[in-house]
Tab-separated table of C-alpha atoms in Angstrom:
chain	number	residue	atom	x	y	z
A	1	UNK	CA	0.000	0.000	0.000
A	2	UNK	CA	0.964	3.309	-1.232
A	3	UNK	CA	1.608	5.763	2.278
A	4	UNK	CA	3.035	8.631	0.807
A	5	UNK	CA	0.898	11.139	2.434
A	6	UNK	CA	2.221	9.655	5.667
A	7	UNK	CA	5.841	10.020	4.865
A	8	UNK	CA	8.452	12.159	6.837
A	9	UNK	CA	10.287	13.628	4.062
A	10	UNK	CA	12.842	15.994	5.183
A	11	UNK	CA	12.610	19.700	3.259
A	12	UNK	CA	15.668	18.223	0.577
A	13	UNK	CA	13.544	15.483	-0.597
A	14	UNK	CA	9.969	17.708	-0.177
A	15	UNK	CA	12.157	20.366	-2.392
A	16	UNK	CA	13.450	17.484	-4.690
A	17	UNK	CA	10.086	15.867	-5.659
A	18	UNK	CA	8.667	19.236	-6.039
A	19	UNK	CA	11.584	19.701	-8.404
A	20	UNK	CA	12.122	16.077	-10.259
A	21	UNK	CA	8.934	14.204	-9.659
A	22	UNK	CA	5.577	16.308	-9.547
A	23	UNK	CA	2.563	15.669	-7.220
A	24	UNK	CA	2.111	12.123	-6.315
A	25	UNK	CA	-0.924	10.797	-8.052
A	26	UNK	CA	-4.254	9.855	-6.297
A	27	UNK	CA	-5.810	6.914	-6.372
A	28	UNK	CA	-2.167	4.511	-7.262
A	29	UNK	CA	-1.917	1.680	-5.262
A	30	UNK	CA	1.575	-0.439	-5.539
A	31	UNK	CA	1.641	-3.320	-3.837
A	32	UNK	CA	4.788	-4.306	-1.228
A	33	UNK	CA	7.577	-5.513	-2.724
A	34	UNK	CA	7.327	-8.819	-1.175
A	35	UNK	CA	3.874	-9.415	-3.128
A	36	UNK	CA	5.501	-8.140	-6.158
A	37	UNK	CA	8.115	-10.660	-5.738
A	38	UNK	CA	5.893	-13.635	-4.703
A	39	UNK	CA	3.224	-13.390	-7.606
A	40	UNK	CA	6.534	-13.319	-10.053
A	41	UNK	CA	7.296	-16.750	-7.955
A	42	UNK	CA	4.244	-18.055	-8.388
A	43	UNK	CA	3.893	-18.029	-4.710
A	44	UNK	CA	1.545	-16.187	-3.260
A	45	UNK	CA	-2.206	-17.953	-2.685
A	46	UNK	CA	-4.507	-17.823	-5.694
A	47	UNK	CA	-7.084	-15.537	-4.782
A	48	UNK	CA	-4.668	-12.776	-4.662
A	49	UNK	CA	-2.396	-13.740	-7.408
A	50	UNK	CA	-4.106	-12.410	-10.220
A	51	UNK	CA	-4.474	-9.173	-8.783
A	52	UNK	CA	-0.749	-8.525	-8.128
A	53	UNK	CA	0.521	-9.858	-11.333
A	54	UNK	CA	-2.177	-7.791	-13.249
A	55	UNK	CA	-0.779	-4.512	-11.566
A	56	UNK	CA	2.873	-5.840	-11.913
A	57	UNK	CA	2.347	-6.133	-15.911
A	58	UNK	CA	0.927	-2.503	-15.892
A	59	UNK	CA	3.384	-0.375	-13.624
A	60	UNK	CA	6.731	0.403	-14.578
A	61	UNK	CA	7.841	1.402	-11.368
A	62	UNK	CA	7.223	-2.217	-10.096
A	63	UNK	CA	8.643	-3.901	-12.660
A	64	UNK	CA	11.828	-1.978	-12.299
A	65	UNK	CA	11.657	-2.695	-8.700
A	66	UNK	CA	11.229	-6.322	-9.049
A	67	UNK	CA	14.044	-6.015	-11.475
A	68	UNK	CA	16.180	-4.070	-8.989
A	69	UNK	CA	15.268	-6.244	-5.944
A	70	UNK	CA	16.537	-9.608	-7.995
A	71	UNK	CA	19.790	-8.234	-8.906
A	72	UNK	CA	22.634	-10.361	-7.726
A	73	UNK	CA	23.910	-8.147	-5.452
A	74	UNK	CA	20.617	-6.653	-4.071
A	75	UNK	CA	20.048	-10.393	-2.991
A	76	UNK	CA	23.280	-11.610	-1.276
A	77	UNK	CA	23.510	-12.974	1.873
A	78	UNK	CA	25.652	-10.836	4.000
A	79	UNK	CA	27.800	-12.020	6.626
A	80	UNK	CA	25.522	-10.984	9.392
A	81	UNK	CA	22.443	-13.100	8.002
A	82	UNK	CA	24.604	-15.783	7.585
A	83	UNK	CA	25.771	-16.003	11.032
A	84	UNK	CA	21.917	-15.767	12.416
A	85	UNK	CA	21.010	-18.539	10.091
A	86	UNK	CA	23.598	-20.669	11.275
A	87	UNK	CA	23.051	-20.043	15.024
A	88	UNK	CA	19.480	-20.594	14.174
A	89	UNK	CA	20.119	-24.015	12.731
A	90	UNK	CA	22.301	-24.983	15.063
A	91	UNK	CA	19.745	-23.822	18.201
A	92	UNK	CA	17.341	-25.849	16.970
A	93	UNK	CA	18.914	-28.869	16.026
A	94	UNK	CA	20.319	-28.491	19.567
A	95	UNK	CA	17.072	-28.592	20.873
A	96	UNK	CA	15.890	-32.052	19.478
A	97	UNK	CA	15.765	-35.003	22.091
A	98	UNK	CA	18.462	-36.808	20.141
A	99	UNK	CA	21.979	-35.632	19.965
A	100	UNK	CA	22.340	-34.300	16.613
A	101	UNK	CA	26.023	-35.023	17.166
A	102	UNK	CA	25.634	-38.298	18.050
A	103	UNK	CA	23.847	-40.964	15.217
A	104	UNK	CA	22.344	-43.593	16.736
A	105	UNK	CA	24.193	-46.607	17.573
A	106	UNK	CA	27.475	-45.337	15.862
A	107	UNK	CA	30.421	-44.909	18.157
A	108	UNK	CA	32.997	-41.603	16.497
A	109	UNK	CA	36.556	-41.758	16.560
A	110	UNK	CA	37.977	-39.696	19.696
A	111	UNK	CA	39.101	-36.876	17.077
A	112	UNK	CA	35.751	-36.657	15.659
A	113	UNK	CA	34.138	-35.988	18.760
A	114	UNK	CA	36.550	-33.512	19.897
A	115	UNK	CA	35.357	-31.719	16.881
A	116	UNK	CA	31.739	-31.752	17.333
A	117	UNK	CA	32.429	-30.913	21.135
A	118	UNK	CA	33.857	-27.620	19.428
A	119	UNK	CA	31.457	-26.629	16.583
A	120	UNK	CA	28.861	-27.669	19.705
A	121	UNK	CA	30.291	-25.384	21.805
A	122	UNK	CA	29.888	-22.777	19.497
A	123	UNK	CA	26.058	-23.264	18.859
A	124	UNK	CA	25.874	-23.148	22.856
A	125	UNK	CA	27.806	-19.954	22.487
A	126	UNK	CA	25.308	-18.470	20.283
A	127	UNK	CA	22.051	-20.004	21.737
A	128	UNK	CA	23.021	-17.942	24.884
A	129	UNK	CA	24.261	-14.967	23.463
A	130	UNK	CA	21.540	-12.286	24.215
A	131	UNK	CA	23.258	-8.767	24.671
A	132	UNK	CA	25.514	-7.378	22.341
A	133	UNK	CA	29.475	-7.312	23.677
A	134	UNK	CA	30.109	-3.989	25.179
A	135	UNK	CA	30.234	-1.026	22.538
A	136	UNK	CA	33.429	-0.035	21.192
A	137	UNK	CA	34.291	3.544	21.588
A	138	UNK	CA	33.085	5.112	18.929
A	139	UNK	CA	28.955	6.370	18.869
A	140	UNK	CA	26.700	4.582	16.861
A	141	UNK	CA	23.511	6.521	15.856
A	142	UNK	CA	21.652	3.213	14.416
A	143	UNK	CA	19.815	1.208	17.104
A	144	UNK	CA	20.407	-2.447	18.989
A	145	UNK	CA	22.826	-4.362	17.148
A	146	UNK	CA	21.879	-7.989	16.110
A	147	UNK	CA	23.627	-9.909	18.821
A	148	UNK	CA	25.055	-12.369	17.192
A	149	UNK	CA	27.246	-10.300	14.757
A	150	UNK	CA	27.582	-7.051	17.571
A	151	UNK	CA	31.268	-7.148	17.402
A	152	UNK	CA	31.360	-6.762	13.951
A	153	UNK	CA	28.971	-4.162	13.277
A	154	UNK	CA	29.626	-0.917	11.422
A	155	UNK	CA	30.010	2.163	13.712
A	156	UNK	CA	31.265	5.663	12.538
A	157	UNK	CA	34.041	6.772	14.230
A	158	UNK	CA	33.843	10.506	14.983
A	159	UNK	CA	35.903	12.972	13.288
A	160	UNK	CA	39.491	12.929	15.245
A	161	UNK	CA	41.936	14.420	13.180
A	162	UNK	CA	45.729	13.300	14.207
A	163	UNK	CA	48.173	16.584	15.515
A	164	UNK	CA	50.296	15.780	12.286
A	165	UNK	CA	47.600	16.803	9.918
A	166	UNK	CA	47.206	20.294	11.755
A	167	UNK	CA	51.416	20.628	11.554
A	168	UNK	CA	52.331	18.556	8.746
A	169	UNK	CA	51.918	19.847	5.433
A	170	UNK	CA	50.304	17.210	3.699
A	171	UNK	CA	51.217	17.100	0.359
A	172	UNK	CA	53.879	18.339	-2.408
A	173	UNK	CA	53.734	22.351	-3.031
A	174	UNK	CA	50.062	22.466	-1.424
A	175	UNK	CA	49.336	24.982	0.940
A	176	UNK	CA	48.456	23.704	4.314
A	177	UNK	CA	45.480	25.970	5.123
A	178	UNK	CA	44.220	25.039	1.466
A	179	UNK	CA	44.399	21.692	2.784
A	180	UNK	CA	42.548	21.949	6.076
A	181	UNK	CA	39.589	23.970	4.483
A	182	UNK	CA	39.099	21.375	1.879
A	183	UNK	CA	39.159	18.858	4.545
A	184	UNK	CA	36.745	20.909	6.365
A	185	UNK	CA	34.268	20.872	4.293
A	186	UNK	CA	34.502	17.111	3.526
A	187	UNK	CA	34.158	16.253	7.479
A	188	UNK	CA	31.049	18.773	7.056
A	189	UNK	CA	29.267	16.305	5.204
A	190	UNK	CA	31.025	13.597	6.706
A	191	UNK	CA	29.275	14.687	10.241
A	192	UNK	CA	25.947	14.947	8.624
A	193	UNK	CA	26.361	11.319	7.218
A	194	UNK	CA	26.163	12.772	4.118
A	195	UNK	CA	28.889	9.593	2.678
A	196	UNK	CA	28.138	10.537	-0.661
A	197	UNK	CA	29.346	14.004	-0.768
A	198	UNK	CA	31.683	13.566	1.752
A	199	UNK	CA	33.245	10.734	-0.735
A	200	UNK	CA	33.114	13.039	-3.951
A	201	UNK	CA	35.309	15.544	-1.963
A	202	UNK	CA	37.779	13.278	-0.174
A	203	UNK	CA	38.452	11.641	-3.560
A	204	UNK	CA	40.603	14.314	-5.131
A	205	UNK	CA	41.781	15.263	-1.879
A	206	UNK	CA	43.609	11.553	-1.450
A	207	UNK	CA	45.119	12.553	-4.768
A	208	UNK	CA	46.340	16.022	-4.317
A	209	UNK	CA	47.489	14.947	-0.799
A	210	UNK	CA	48.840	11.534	-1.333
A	211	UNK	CA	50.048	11.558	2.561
A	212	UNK	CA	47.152	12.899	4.183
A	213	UNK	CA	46.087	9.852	6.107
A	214	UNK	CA	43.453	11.328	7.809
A	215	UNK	CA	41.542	11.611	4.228
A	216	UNK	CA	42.343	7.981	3.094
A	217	UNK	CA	41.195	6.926	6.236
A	218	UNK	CA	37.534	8.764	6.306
A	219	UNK	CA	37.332	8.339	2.568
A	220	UNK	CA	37.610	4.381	3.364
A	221	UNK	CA	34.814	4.588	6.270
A	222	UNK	CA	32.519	6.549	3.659
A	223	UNK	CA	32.731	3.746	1.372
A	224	UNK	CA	31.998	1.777	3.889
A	225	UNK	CA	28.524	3.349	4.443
A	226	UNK	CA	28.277	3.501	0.402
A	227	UNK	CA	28.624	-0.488	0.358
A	228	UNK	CA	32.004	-0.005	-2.047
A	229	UNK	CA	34.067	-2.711	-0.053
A	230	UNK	CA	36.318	-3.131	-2.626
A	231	UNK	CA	37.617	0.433	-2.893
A	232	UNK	CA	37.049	0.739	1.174
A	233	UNK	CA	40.013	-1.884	1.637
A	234	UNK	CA	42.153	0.198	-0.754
A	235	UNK	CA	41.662	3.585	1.437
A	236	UNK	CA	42.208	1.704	4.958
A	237	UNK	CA	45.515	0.038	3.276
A	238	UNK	CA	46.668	3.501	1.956
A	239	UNK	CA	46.297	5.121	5.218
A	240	UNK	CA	47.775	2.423	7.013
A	241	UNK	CA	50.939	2.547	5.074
A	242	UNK	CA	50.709	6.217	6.438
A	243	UNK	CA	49.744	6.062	9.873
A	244	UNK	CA	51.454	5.978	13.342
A	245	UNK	CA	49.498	5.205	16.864
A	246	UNK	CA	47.336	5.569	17.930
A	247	UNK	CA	45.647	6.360	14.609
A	248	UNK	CA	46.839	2.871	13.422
A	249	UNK	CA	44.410	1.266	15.734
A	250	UNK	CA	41.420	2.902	14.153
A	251	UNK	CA	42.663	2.254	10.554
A	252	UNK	CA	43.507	-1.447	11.684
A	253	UNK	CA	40.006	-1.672	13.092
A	254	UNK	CA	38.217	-0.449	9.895
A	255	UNK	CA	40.369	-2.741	7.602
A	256	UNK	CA	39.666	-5.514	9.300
A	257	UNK	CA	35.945	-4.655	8.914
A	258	UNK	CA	36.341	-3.690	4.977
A	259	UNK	CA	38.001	-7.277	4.677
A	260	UNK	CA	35.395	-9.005	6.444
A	261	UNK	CA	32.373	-7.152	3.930
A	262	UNK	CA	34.706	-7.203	1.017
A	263	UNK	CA	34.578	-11.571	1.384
A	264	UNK	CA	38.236	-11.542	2.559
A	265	UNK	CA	37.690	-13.244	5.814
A	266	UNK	CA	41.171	-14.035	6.578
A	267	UNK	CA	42.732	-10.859	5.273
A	268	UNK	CA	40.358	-9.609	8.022
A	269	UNK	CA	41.959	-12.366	10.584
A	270	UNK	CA	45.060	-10.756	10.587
A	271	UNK	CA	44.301	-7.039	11.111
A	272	UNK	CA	41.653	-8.521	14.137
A	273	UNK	CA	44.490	-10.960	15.820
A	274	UNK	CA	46.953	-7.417	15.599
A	275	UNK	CA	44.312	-5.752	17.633
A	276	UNK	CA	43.376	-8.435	19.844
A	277	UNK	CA	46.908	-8.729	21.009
A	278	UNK	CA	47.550	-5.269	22.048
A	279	UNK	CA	46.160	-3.416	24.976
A	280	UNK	CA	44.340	-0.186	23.527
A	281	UNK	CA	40.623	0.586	23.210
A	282	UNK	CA	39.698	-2.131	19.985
A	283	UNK	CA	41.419	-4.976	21.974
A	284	UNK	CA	37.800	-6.247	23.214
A	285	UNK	CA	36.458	-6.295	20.690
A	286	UNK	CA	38.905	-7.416	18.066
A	287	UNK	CA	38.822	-10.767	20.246
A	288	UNK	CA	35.326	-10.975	20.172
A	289	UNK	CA	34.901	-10.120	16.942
A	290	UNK	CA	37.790	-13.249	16.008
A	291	UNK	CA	35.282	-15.115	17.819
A	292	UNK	CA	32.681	-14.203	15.977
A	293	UNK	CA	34.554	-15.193	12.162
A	294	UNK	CA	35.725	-18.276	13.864
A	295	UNK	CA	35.481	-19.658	10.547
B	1	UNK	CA	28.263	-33.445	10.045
B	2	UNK	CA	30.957	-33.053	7.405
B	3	UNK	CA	28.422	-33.878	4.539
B	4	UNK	CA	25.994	-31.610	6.378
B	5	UNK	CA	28.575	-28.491	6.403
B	6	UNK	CA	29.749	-29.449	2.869
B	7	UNK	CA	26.371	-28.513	1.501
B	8	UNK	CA	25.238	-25.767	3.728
B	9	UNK	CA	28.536	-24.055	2.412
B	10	UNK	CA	27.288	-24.908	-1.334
B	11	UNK	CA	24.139	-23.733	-1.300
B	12	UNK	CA	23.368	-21.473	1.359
B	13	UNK	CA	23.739	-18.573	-0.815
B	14	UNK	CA	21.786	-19.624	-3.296
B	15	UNK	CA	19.071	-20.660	-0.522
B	16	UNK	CA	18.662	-17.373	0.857
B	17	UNK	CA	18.805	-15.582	-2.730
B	18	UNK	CA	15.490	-17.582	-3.446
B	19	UNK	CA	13.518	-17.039	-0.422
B	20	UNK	CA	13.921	-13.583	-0.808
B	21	UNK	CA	12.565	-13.357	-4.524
B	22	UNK	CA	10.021	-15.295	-2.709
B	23	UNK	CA	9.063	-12.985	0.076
B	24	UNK	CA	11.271	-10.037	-0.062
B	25	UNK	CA	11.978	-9.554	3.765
B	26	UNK	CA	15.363	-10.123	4.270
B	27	UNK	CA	14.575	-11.554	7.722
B	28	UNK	CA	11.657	-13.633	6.953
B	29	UNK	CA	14.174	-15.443	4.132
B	30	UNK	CA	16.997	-15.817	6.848
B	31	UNK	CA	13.946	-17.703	8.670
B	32	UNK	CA	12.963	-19.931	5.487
B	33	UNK	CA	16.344	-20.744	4.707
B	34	UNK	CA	17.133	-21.541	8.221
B	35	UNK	CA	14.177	-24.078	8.029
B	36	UNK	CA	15.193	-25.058	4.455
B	37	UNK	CA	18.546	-26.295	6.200
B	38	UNK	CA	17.351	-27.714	9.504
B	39	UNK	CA	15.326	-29.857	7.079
B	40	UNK	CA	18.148	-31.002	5.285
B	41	UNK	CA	19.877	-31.964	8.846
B	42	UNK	CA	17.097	-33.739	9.559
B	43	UNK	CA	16.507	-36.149	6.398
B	44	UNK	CA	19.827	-35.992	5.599
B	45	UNK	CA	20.553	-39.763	5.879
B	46	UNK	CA	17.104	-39.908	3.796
B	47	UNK	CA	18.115	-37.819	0.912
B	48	UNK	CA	19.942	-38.721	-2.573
B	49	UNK	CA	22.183	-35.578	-3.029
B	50	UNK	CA	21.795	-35.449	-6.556
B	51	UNK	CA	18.338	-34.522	-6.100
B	52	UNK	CA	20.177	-31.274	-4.496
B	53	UNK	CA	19.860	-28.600	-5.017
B	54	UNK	CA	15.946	-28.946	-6.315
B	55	UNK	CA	15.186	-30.173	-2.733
B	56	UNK	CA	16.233	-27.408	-1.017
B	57	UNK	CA	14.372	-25.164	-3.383
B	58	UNK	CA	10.839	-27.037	-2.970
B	59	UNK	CA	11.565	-26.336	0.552
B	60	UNK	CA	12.041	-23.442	0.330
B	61	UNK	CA	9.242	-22.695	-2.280
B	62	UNK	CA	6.680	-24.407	0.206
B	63	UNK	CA	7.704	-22.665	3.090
B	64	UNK	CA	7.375	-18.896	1.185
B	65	UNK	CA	3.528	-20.568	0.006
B	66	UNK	CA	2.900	-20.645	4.125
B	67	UNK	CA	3.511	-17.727	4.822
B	68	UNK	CA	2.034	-15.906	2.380
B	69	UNK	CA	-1.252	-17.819	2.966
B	70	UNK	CA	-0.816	-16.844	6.451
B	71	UNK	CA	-0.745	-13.192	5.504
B	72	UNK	CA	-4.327	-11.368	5.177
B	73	UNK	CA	-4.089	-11.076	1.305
B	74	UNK	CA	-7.279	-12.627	0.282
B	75	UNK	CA	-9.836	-9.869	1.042
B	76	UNK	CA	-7.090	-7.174	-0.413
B	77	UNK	CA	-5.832	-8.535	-3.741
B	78	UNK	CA	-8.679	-10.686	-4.531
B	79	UNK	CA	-9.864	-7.236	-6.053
B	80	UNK	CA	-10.009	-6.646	-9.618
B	81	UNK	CA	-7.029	-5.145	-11.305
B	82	UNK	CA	-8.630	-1.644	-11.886
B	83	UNK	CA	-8.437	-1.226	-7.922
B	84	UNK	CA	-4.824	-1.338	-7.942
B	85	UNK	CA	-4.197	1.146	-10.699
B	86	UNK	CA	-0.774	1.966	-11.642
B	87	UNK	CA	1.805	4.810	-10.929
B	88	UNK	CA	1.365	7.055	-13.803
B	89	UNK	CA	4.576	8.073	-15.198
B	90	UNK	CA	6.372	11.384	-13.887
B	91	UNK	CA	9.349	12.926	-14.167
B	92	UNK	CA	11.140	11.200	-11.904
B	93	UNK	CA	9.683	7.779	-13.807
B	94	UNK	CA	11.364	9.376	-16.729
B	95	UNK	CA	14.577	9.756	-15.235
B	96	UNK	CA	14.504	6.165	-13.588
B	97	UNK	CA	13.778	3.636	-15.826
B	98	UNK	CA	16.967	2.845	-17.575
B	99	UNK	CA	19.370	4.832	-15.817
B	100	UNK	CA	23.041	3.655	-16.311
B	101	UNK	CA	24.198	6.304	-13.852
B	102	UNK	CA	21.999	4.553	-11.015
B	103	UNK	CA	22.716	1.156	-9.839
B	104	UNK	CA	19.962	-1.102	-8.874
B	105	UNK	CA	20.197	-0.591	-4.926
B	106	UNK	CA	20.004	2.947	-5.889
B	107	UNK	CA	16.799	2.649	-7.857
B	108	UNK	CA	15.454	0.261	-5.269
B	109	UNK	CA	16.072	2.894	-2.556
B	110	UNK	CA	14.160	5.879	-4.407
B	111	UNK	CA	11.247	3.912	-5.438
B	112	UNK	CA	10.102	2.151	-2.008
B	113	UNK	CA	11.004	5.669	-0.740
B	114	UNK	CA	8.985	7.948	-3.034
B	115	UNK	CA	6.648	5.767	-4.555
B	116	UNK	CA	5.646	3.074	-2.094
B	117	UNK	CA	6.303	6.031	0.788
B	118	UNK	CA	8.444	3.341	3.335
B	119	UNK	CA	10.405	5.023	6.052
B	120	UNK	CA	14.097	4.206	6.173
B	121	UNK	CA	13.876	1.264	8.477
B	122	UNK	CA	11.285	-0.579	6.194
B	123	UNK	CA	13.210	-0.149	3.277
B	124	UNK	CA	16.019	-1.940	5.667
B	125	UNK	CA	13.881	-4.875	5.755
B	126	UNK	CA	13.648	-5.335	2.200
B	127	UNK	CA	17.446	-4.108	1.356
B	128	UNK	CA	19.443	-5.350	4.240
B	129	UNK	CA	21.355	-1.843	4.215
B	130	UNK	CA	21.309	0.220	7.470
B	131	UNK	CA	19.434	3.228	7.812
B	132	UNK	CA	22.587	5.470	7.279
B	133	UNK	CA	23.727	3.429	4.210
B	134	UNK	CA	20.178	4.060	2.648
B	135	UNK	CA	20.249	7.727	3.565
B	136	UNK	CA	23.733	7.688	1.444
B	137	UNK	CA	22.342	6.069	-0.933
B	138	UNK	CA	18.887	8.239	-1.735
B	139	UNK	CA	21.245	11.343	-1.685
B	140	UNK	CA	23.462	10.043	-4.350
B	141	UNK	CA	20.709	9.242	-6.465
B	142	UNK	CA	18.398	12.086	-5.681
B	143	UNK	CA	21.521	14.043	-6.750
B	144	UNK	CA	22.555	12.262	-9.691
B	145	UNK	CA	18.965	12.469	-10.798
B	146	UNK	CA	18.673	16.473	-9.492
B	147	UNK	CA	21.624	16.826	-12.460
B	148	UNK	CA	20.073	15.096	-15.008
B	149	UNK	CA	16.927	16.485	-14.999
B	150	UNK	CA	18.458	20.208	-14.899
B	151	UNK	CA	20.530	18.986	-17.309
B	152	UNK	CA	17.863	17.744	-19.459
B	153	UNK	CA	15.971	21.049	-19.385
B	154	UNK	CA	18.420	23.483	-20.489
């Protein structure tokens, strides 16, 4: 059901569909997305089939949302879902009478066991797991964390800016206060979680400013937000070659996330372990978080 | 349990990709495909693996049939079609459909947002993005779009 006369558009979007899209008309009534997608399974019941797929073959808008939604990468399984479907699976085999470990009237070899001790160990681990580990020390302005994959959720750090990037000037023949004000005004959008502007100016900053490791470093969390994993793990892995503690840490942290979404688990390993070995304010959860990937 | 793993690794992916063009809530797939492979545990001494992974889909498939028959559709979209007329085409339609500079998760965002009117955290459901990351991404596209169309009118 169509609710846009209930919608909390903020004045930019009441200003941009003023500007780009007109009035919204009266009377349209889209189904949800997941209707749209059933009757194009062939799953929904059959008195309300017919209905759905004769609106699907008239609007354009669903079809290119149905089109959109079945994309390849619209529909992957991230690593957080995956984790809750395995703890789920695991829970409730757990749960049967019978020891799923254990088939009937077959003795395992001693290693065997020690094995499914583990991997049951883990689904305990998970079963009981019902508050996230304690948050890392950075603010997060999206709600409760799933608590299954809380150590390896995505927080934004605040805008810290290292001493050298005030001193230091940052790159060959460019004036430093140039510099900062640029910077300025990317960290501007950056604090409004505006990743998408704050991205288009960090960009040519990283490439004017080869050294500046602050801007590799927030360029890499704003792809981050932006779901470019790819180009995330190239900023953290710029800076890093750039940056001296404690700033490391947070650049250490970050890569080791960008890894993780980027389908590099053990790349991701390594920069966790780093962390989890040293004292310093990612230590916790680095080690949970290694926990967590236990893979 | 080796066999087990073996195939959950295969095929989960796959698994969860069709349960959500079957229901399109990311969370209600995560629950179908958690059932799809609970079921597999279950029969899995039971079950010639070469009839994977066409099992796992009928699963699947029968599972997305429940719950949409538990859903209150009947009384809504037994309707005729004239009661669910379409979006007429705007501007922004104009702009949408066929839009190399948007990529589909972009296209996604701005329809459920302006034309099915969901608030952020709904369109999370459907997306699996956070909040912020769907902010990001309607601003991109509202400004790609924004250029375009000013573009387009000169």
């Amino acid at each position: 059901m169509n609710e846009r006369g209930k919608l909390d558009l903020d004045p930019e979007e009441q200003e941009f569909l003023r500007e780009c899209a007109g009035p919204p008309a009266p009377g349209a009534d889209c189904p949800g997305p997941g209707l749209l997608l059933a009757a194009q399974a062939g799953v929904l019941p059959e008195e309300a089939a017919p209905g759905v797929a004769s609106h699907l073959a008239s609007c354009r808008y669903c079809q290119v949302l149905v089109r959109d939604l079945k994309d390849r990468e619209m529909a992957k399984l991230t690593t957080e879902e995956e984790r809750r479907i395995r703890a789920r699976i695991f829970s409730s085999a757990k749960s049967e009478t019978t020891p799923w470990w254990l088939p009937l009237g077959r003795p395992l070899p001693v290693a065997a066991m020690a094995t499914l001790l583990v991997v049951a160990g883990v689904a305990i681990y998970f079963s009981r797991q019902s508050t996230p580990p304690r948050a890392g020390p950075v603010a997060s302005k999206e709600s409760a964390p799933t608590p299954v994959a809380a150590a390896l959720r995505l927080d934004k750090p605040p805008v810290r800016l290292p001493l050298a990037s005030v001193l230091i000037p940052r790159g060959q023949g460019g004036a430093q206060e140039t510099y900062l004000r640029d910077l300025g005004a990317a960290l501007d959008a950056y604090r409004k979680d505006d990743f998408a502007e704050a991205a288009r100016r960090l960009e040519p900053l990283t490439t004017r400013y080869p050294r500046a490791v602050e801007a590799h470093f927030y360029l890499g969390v704003c792809r981050l937000f932006l779901q470019r994993n790819p180009q995330a793990v190239e900023s953290f892995r710029e800076a890093k070659g750039l940056a001296e503690r404690p700033f490391a840490r947070d650049i250490g942290w970050y890569l080791g996330l960008a890894y993780d979404r980027a389908g590099q688990p053990d790349l991701a390993r390594v920069q966790l372990r780093a962390l989890c070995e040293e004292p310093g304010e990612y230590q916790e959860r680095a080690c949970a978080a290694l926990g967590e990937l236990g893979r | 349990m080796d066999e087990f793993e073996k195939l959950y690794h295969a095929y989960v992916d796959a698994v969860f990709r069709y349960s959500v063009h079957c229901v399109g809530r990311r969370e209600i797939a995560e629950e179908i495909t958690s059932d799809v492979f609970l079921a597999l545990y279950q029969n899995l001494e039971r079950i010639d693996v070469r009839q994977l992974p066409a099992w796992l889909y009928t699963v699947a498939r029968n599972r997305a049939m429940d719950y949409w028959r538990r859903q209150a559709l009947e009384e809504r979209y037994a309707a005729t079609p004239a009661a669910m007329a379409a979006q007429p085409d705007s501007l922004l339609g104009g702009s949408l459909f066929d839009n190399h500079a948007l990529n589909p998760v972009h296209r996604v965002c701005l329809v459920l947002r302006y034309i099915q009117g969901m608030n952020r955290a709904e369109i999370a459901r459907y997306t699996g993005l956070s909040e912020l990351q769907i902010k990001g991404h309607l601003q991109y596209a509202r400004q790609i779009l924004r250029k375009q169309i000013r573009q387009g009118s000169k």
